CSV table of C-alpha atoms in Angstrom, one decimal:
chain,number,residue,atom,x,y,z
C,169,MET,CA,2.6,-24.0,40.0
C,170,SER,CA,2.1,-22.8,36.5
C,171,GLY,CA,5.1,-21.6,34.4
C,172,PRO,CA,5.5,-18.3,32.7
C,173,PRO,CA,3.1,-17.5,29.9
C,174,PRO,CA,4.2,-18.6,26.4
C,175,ALA,CA,6.0,-16.0,24.3
C,176,ARG,CA,3.8,-14.2,21.8
C,177,PRO,CA,4.8,-15.1,18.3
C,178,PHE,CA,6.5,-12.1,16.7
C,179,LEU,CA,4.4,-12.6,13.5
C,180,GLY,CA,1.3,-13.8,15.2
C,181,GLY,CA,-2.0,-12.1,15.6
C,182,GLY,CA,-2.4,-11.2,12.0
C,183,VAL,CA,1.0,-9.5,11.8
C,184,GLY,CA,2.0,-11.7,8.8
C,185,LEU,CA,-1.0,-10.3,6.9
C,186,ARG,CA,0.0,-6.8,7.8
C,187,VAL,CA,3.5,-7.3,6.5
C,188,ALA,CA,2.3,-8.9,3.3
C,189,SER,CA,0.0,-5.9,2.7
C,190,SER,CA,2.8,-3.5,3.4
C,191,LEU,CA,5.1,-5.3,0.9
C,192,VAL,CA,2.4,-4.7,-1.7
C,193,MET,CA,1.5,-1.1,-0.9
C,194,ALA,CA,5.1,0.3,-0.3
C,195,PRO,CA,6.2,-0.2,-3.9
C,196,LEU,CA,3.0,1.3,-5.2
C,197,ALA,CA,3.4,4.4,-3.0
C,198,LEU,CA,7.1,4.7,-3.9
C,199,GLY,CA,6.3,4.3,-7.6
C,200,ALA,CA,3.7,7.1,-7.5
C,201,VAL,CA,6.1,9.4,-5.5
C,202,TRP,CA,8.9,8.7,-7.9
C,203,ALA,CA,6.8,9.3,-11.0
C,204,GLY,CA,5.4,12.6,-9.7
C,205,GLY,CA,3.3,14.8,-11.9
C,206,ILE,CA,-0.1,13.6,-12.9
C,207,ILE,CA,0.5,10.1,-11.6
C,208,PHE,CA,1.2,11.3,-8.1
C,209,ALA,CA,-1.7,13.8,-8.3
C,210,ALA,CA,-4.1,11.0,-9.5
C,211,ALA,CA,-2.9,8.7,-6.7
C,212,LEU,CA,-3.5,11.5,-4.1
C,213,ALA,CA,-7.0,12.1,-5.6
C,214,LEU,CA,-7.8,8.4,-5.3
C,215,CYS,CA,-6.6,8.3,-1.7
C,216,ALA,CA,-8.7,11.5,-0.9
C,217,VAL,CA,-11.8,9.9,-2.3
C,218,LEU,CA,-11.3,6.7,-0.3
C,219,LEU,CA,-10.4,8.6,2.9
C,220,ALA,CA,-13.5,10.8,2.5
C,221,ASP,CA,-15.7,7.7,2.0
C,222,GLU,CA,-14.2,6.1,5.2
C,223,TRP,CA,-14.8,9.3,7.2
C,224,GLY,CA,-18.4,9.6,5.9
C,225,ARG,CA,-19.3,6.0,6.8
C,226,VAL,CA,-17.7,6.0,10.3
C,227,ALA,CA,-18.3,9.6,11.5
C,228,GLU,CA,-21.5,10.5,9.7
C,229,GLY,CA,-23.1,7.1,9.6
C,230,ALA,CA,-23.9,7.1,5.9
C,231,ARG,CA,-22.9,8.7,2.7
C,232,GLY,CA,-24.9,11.8,2.2
C,233,VAL,CA,-24.8,15.4,0.9
C,234,GLN,CA,-21.8,16.2,3.1
C,235,ASP,CA,-19.8,13.3,1.7
C,236,GLY,CA,-20.5,14.2,-1.9
C,237,LEU,CA,-19.6,17.8,-1.3
C,238,ARG,CA,-16.4,16.7,0.4
C,239,VAL,CA,-15.3,14.5,-2.4
C,240,ALA,CA,-16.0,17.1,-5.1
C,241,GLY,CA,-14.3,19.8,-3.1
C,242,LEU,CA,-11.2,17.7,-2.4
C,243,LEU,CA,-10.9,16.8,-6.1
C,244,LEU,CA,-11.2,20.4,-7.2
C,245,ALA,CA,-8.7,21.5,-4.6
C,246,ILE,CA,-6.2,18.9,-5.9
C,247,LEU,CA,-6.8,20.0,-9.5
C,248,LEU,CA,-6.2,23.6,-8.6
C,249,GLY,CA,-3.1,22.8,-6.6
C,250,PHE,CA,-1.7,20.7,-9.4
C,251,GLY,CA,-2.2,23.7,-11.8
C,252,GLY,CA,-0.2,25.9,-9.4
C,253,ASP,CA,-3.2,27.9,-8.2
C,254,TRP,CA,-2.5,27.4,-4.5
C,255,THR,CA,-4.5,30.2,-3.0
C,256,PRO,CA,-7.7,29.1,-4.9
C,257,ALA,CA,-7.0,25.5,-3.8
C,258,TRP,CA,-6.9,26.3,-0.1
C,259,LEU,CA,-9.9,28.6,-0.5
C,260,CYS,CA,-11.8,25.7,-2.2
C,261,LEU,CA,-10.9,23.5,0.7
C,262,ALA,CA,-12.2,26.1,3.2
C,263,ALA,CA,-15.4,26.6,1.1
C,264,THR,CA,-16.0,22.8,1.0
C,265,ALA,CA,-15.7,22.6,4.8
C,266,LEU,CA,-18.1,25.5,5.2
C,267,LEU,CA,-20.6,24.1,2.7
C,268,GLY,CA,-20.5,20.8,4.5
C,269,VAL,CA,-21.4,22.5,7.8
C,270,ILE,CA,-24.2,24.4,6.2
C,271,ALA,CA,-25.6,21.4,4.4
C,272,GLY,CA,-25.5,19.4,7.7
C,273,LEU,CA,-27.4,22.2,9.6
C,274,LEU,CA,-30.0,22.7,6.8
C,275,ARG,CA,-30.8,19.0,6.8
C,276,GLY,CA,-31.7,19.2,10.5
C,277,GLY,CA,-28.4,18.0,11.8
C,278,SER,CA,-27.0,19.0,15.2
C,279,PRO,CA,-24.0,21.2,15.6
C,280,ALA,CA,-22.0,18.1,16.4
C,281,ALA,CA,-23.0,16.6,13.0
C,282,ALA,CA,-21.9,19.8,11.3
C,283,PHE,CA,-18.6,19.7,13.1
C,284,LYS,CA,-18.0,16.2,11.8
C,285,ALA,CA,-18.3,17.5,8.2
C,286,LEU,CA,-15.8,20.3,9.0
C,287,ALA,CA,-13.4,17.9,10.7
C,288,GLY,CA,-13.6,15.3,7.9
C,289,THR,CA,-12.7,17.9,5.2
C,290,ALA,CA,-9.8,19.3,7.2
C,291,TYR,CA,-8.5,15.9,8.3
C,292,VAL,CA,-8.3,14.6,4.7
C,293,GLY,CA,-7.8,17.8,2.7
C,294,VAL,CA,-5.0,19.6,4.6
C,295,PRO,CA,-2.5,16.6,4.5
C,296,VAL,CA,-3.4,15.8,0.9
C,297,LEU,CA,-2.7,19.4,-0.3
C,298,ALA,CA,0.5,19.5,1.8
C,299,LEU,CA,1.8,16.3,0.2
C,300,LEU,CA,0.9,17.6,-3.3
C,301,ALA,CA,2.7,20.9,-2.7
C,302,LEU,CA,5.7,19.1,-1.4
C,303,ARG,CA,6.1,16.7,-4.3
C,304,LEU,CA,5.5,19.4,-7.0
C,305,GLU,CA,8.8,21.0,-5.9
C,306,GLY,CA,10.6,18.9,-8.6
C,307,VAL,CA,13.8,17.2,-7.6
C,308,PRO,CA,13.9,18.6,-4.1
C,309,GLY,CA,10.3,17.6,-3.6
C,310,LEU,CA,11.1,14.0,-4.7
C,311,GLY,CA,13.9,13.7,-2.2
C,312,LEU,CA,11.9,15.2,0.7
C,313,MET,CA,8.9,13.0,0.0
C,314,LEU,CA,11.1,9.9,-0.1
C,315,TRP,CA,12.7,11.0,3.2
C,316,LEU,CA,9.3,11.6,4.8
C,317,LEU,CA,7.9,8.2,3.8
C,318,LEU,CA,11.0,6.3,4.9
C,319,VAL,CA,11.0,8.0,8.3
C,320,VAL,CA,7.3,7.5,9.0
C,321,TRP,CA,7.5,3.8,7.9
C,322,ALA,CA,10.6,3.4,10.1
C,323,ALA,CA,8.8,4.9,13.1
C,324,ASP,CA,5.9,2.6,12.6
C,325,SER,CA,8.0,-0.5,12.2
C,326,ALA,CA,10.4,0.4,15.1
C,327,ALA,CA,7.4,1.1,17.4
C,328,PHE,CA,5.9,-2.3,16.7
C,329,ALA,CA,9.3,-4.1,17.1
C,330,ALA,CA,10.2,-2.3,20.4
C,331,GLY,CA,6.7,-2.7,21.8
C,332,ARG,CA,6.5,-6.4,20.9
C,333,THR,CA,10.0,-7.1,22.2
C,334,PHE,CA,10.2,-5.0,25.4
C,335,GLY,CA,6.5,-4.4,26.3
C,336,GLY,CA,6.3,-2.5,29.6
C,337,PRO,CA,4.0,0.4,30.7
C,338,LYS,CA,1.2,1.3,28.4
C,339,LEU,CA,1.5,4.7,26.6
C,340,ALA,CA,-2.2,5.7,26.6
C,341,PRO,CA,-4.3,2.7,27.8
C,342,ARG,CA,-7.6,4.5,27.6
C,343,ILE,CA,-7.0,5.4,23.9
C,344,SER,CA,-5.0,2.5,22.6
C,345,PRO,CA,-4.4,-0.4,25.0
C,346,ALA,CA,-1.8,-2.0,22.8
C,347,LYS,CA,0.6,0.9,22.6
C,348,THR,CA,3.5,1.0,25.0
C,349,ARG,CA,6.1,3.6,26.1
C,350,SER,CA,8.8,1.3,24.8
C,351,GLY,CA,7.1,1.4,21.4
C,352,LEU,CA,7.2,5.2,21.4
C,353,TYR,CA,10.9,5.3,22.4
C,354,GLY,CA,11.6,2.8,19.6
C,355,ALA,CA,9.7,4.9,17.1
C,356,VAL,CA,11.6,8.0,17.9
C,357,ALA,CA,15.0,6.2,17.9
C,358,GLY,CA,14.2,4.4,14.7
C,359,ALA,CA,13.0,7.5,13.0
C,360,ALA,CA,16.0,9.5,14.1
C,361,LEU,CA,18.4,6.9,12.7
C,362,THR,CA,16.5,6.6,9.5
C,363,GLY,CA,16.2,10.4,9.1
C,364,ALA,CA,20.0,10.7,9.2
C,365,LEU,CA,20.8,7.7,7.0
C,366,ALA,CA,18.0,8.6,4.5
C,367,ALA,CA,19.3,12.2,4.2
C,368,LEU,CA,22.8,10.9,3.4
C,369,ALA,CA,21.5,8.4,0.9
C,370,ILE,CA,19.2,10.8,-0.9
C,371,GLY,CA,21.8,13.6,-0.8
C,372,LEU,CA,19.6,16.2,1.0
C,373,ASP,CA,21.2,19.5,2.0
C,374,GLY,CA,21.8,20.2,5.7
C,375,SER,CA,23.6,18.5,8.5
C,376,VAL,CA,23.1,14.9,9.4
C,377,LEU,CA,22.4,15.9,13.0
C,378,ALA,CA,19.6,18.2,11.8
C,379,TRP,CA,18.0,15.5,9.8
C,380,ALA,CA,18.3,13.1,12.7
C,381,LEU,CA,16.5,15.6,14.9
C,382,GLY,CA,13.9,16.1,12.2
C,383,GLY,CA,13.5,12.4,12.0
C,384,ALA,CA,13.0,12.1,15.8
C,385,LEU,CA,10.3,14.8,15.7
C,386,THR,CA,8.6,13.3,12.7
C,387,GLY,CA,8.6,9.8,14.4
C,388,PHE,CA,7.1,11.3,17.5
C,389,GLY,CA,4.5,13.2,15.5
C,390,ALA,CA,3.6,10.0,13.6
C,391,GLN,CA,2.9,8.2,16.9
C,392,VAL,CA,0.7,11.2,18.0
C,393,GLY,CA,-1.2,10.9,14.7
C,394,ASP,CA,-1.7,7.2,15.3
C,395,LEU,CA,-3.0,7.9,18.8
C,396,MET,CA,-5.3,10.6,17.5
C,397,GLU,CA,-6.9,8.2,15.0
C,398,SER,CA,-7.3,5.6,17.8
C,399,ALA,CA,-9.1,8.2,19.8
C,400,ILE,CA,-11.4,9.0,16.9
C,401,LYS,CA,-12.2,5.3,16.4
C,402,ARG,CA,-12.8,4.8,20.1
C,403,HIS,CA,-15.2,7.8,20.1
C,404,PHE,CA,-17.2,6.4,17.2
C,405,GLY,CA,-17.0,2.8,18.6
C,406,VAL,CA,-15.3,1.1,15.7
C,407,LYS,CA,-12.2,-1.1,15.6
C,408,ASP,CA,-11.0,0.1,12.1
C,409,MET,CA,-12.0,3.0,9.9
C,410,GLY,CA,-12.5,0.5,7.0
C,411,SER,CA,-11.6,-2.9,5.6
C,412,LEU,CA,-9.8,-1.9,2.4
C,413,ILE,CA,-6.3,-3.2,3.4
C,414,PRO,CA,-6.0,-6.7,4.8
C,415,GLY,CA,-4.3,-6.7,8.2
C,416,HIS,CA,-4.5,-2.9,8.5
C,417,GLY,CA,-8.2,-2.0,8.2
C,418,GLY,CA,-9.0,1.1,6.2
C,419,LEU,CA,-6.8,3.6,4.5
C,420,PHE,CA,-7.0,5.9,7.5
C,421,ASP,CA,-5.6,3.1,9.6
C,422,ARG,CA,-2.5,2.9,7.4
C,423,LEU,CA,-1.9,6.6,6.7
C,424,ASP,CA,-2.8,8.2,10.1
C,425,GLY,CA,0.8,9.0,11.0
C,426,LEU,CA,1.8,10.4,7.6
C,427,MET,CA,-1.4,12.5,7.5
C,428,PHE,CA,-0.6,14.0,10.9
C,429,VAL,CA,3.1,14.9,10.1
C,430,ALA,CA,2.7,16.0,6.5
C,431,PRO,CA,1.3,19.5,7.1
C,432,PRO,CA,3.9,20.6,9.8
C,433,PHE,CA,6.7,19.1,7.7
C,434,ALA,CA,5.7,21.1,4.7
C,435,LEU,CA,5.2,24.3,6.7
C,436,ALA,CA,8.6,23.9,8.4
C,437,LEU,CA,10.3,23.5,5.0
C,438,ALA,CA,8.4,26.5,3.5
C,439,ALA,CA,9.4,28.6,6.5
C,440,LEU,CA,13.0,27.7,5.9
C,441,GLY,CA,12.7,29.3,2.5
C,442,GLU,CA,14.8,27.0,0.3
C,443,TRP,CA,13.6,23.6,1.2
C,444,GLN,CA,16.6,23.0,3.4
C,445,ILE,CA,17.0,22.0,7.0
């Protein structure tokens, strides 16, 4: 009679490489956020170009007219946003999406191909402009950006740790067979705890309970964003969106959770009026 299966090494299966990549990327991201200004805007612009390239290769099959339009439009929108011209920046993004659709149709593409151009522009552009708007809020923006990054990273790490430790029922086996419900619970709990502690450490206004709740919602949203990207990859029949980051895949594969939660986070803060929770 065979014994129980051997325990899976906690850092096996390429996990060590993922950790090493994260240890390199995290200081770079934090440094750009801390510097703010032109450095942060330039970092966002670089990310936007890389994300647009990944989308074009995976969703559209090759770099073409839509890809060029998307890159140019994203860079112009970031430049306008950095200059404080937010209405023109969002209009530029919308016009870029529309031009991508028109270009796709004029080149004999199907409506589905045109939709890919629209989706790619929105998927990249909306989170990028939301993050730019958030960080340009000076001192409050710095604290809020740091909080958001810490919570999303905590959710990702806690999801991995809980899923690896406890396993159990799959969360969405048809979309992402590796994800478990215990991982989701761990993500929400870890994000809630980090949200409260980070708010205290950074000195953000508002109650600790409110920031813990915000952390829980952000952690849940980050996991939804991860699942959404997994669904996109499954639809296009790829394992990763790219190969830029060892152990992670492409930039999309590393930023999917942050990209999903950044727009609602910025909208919620704007709705509250004074960047307070």
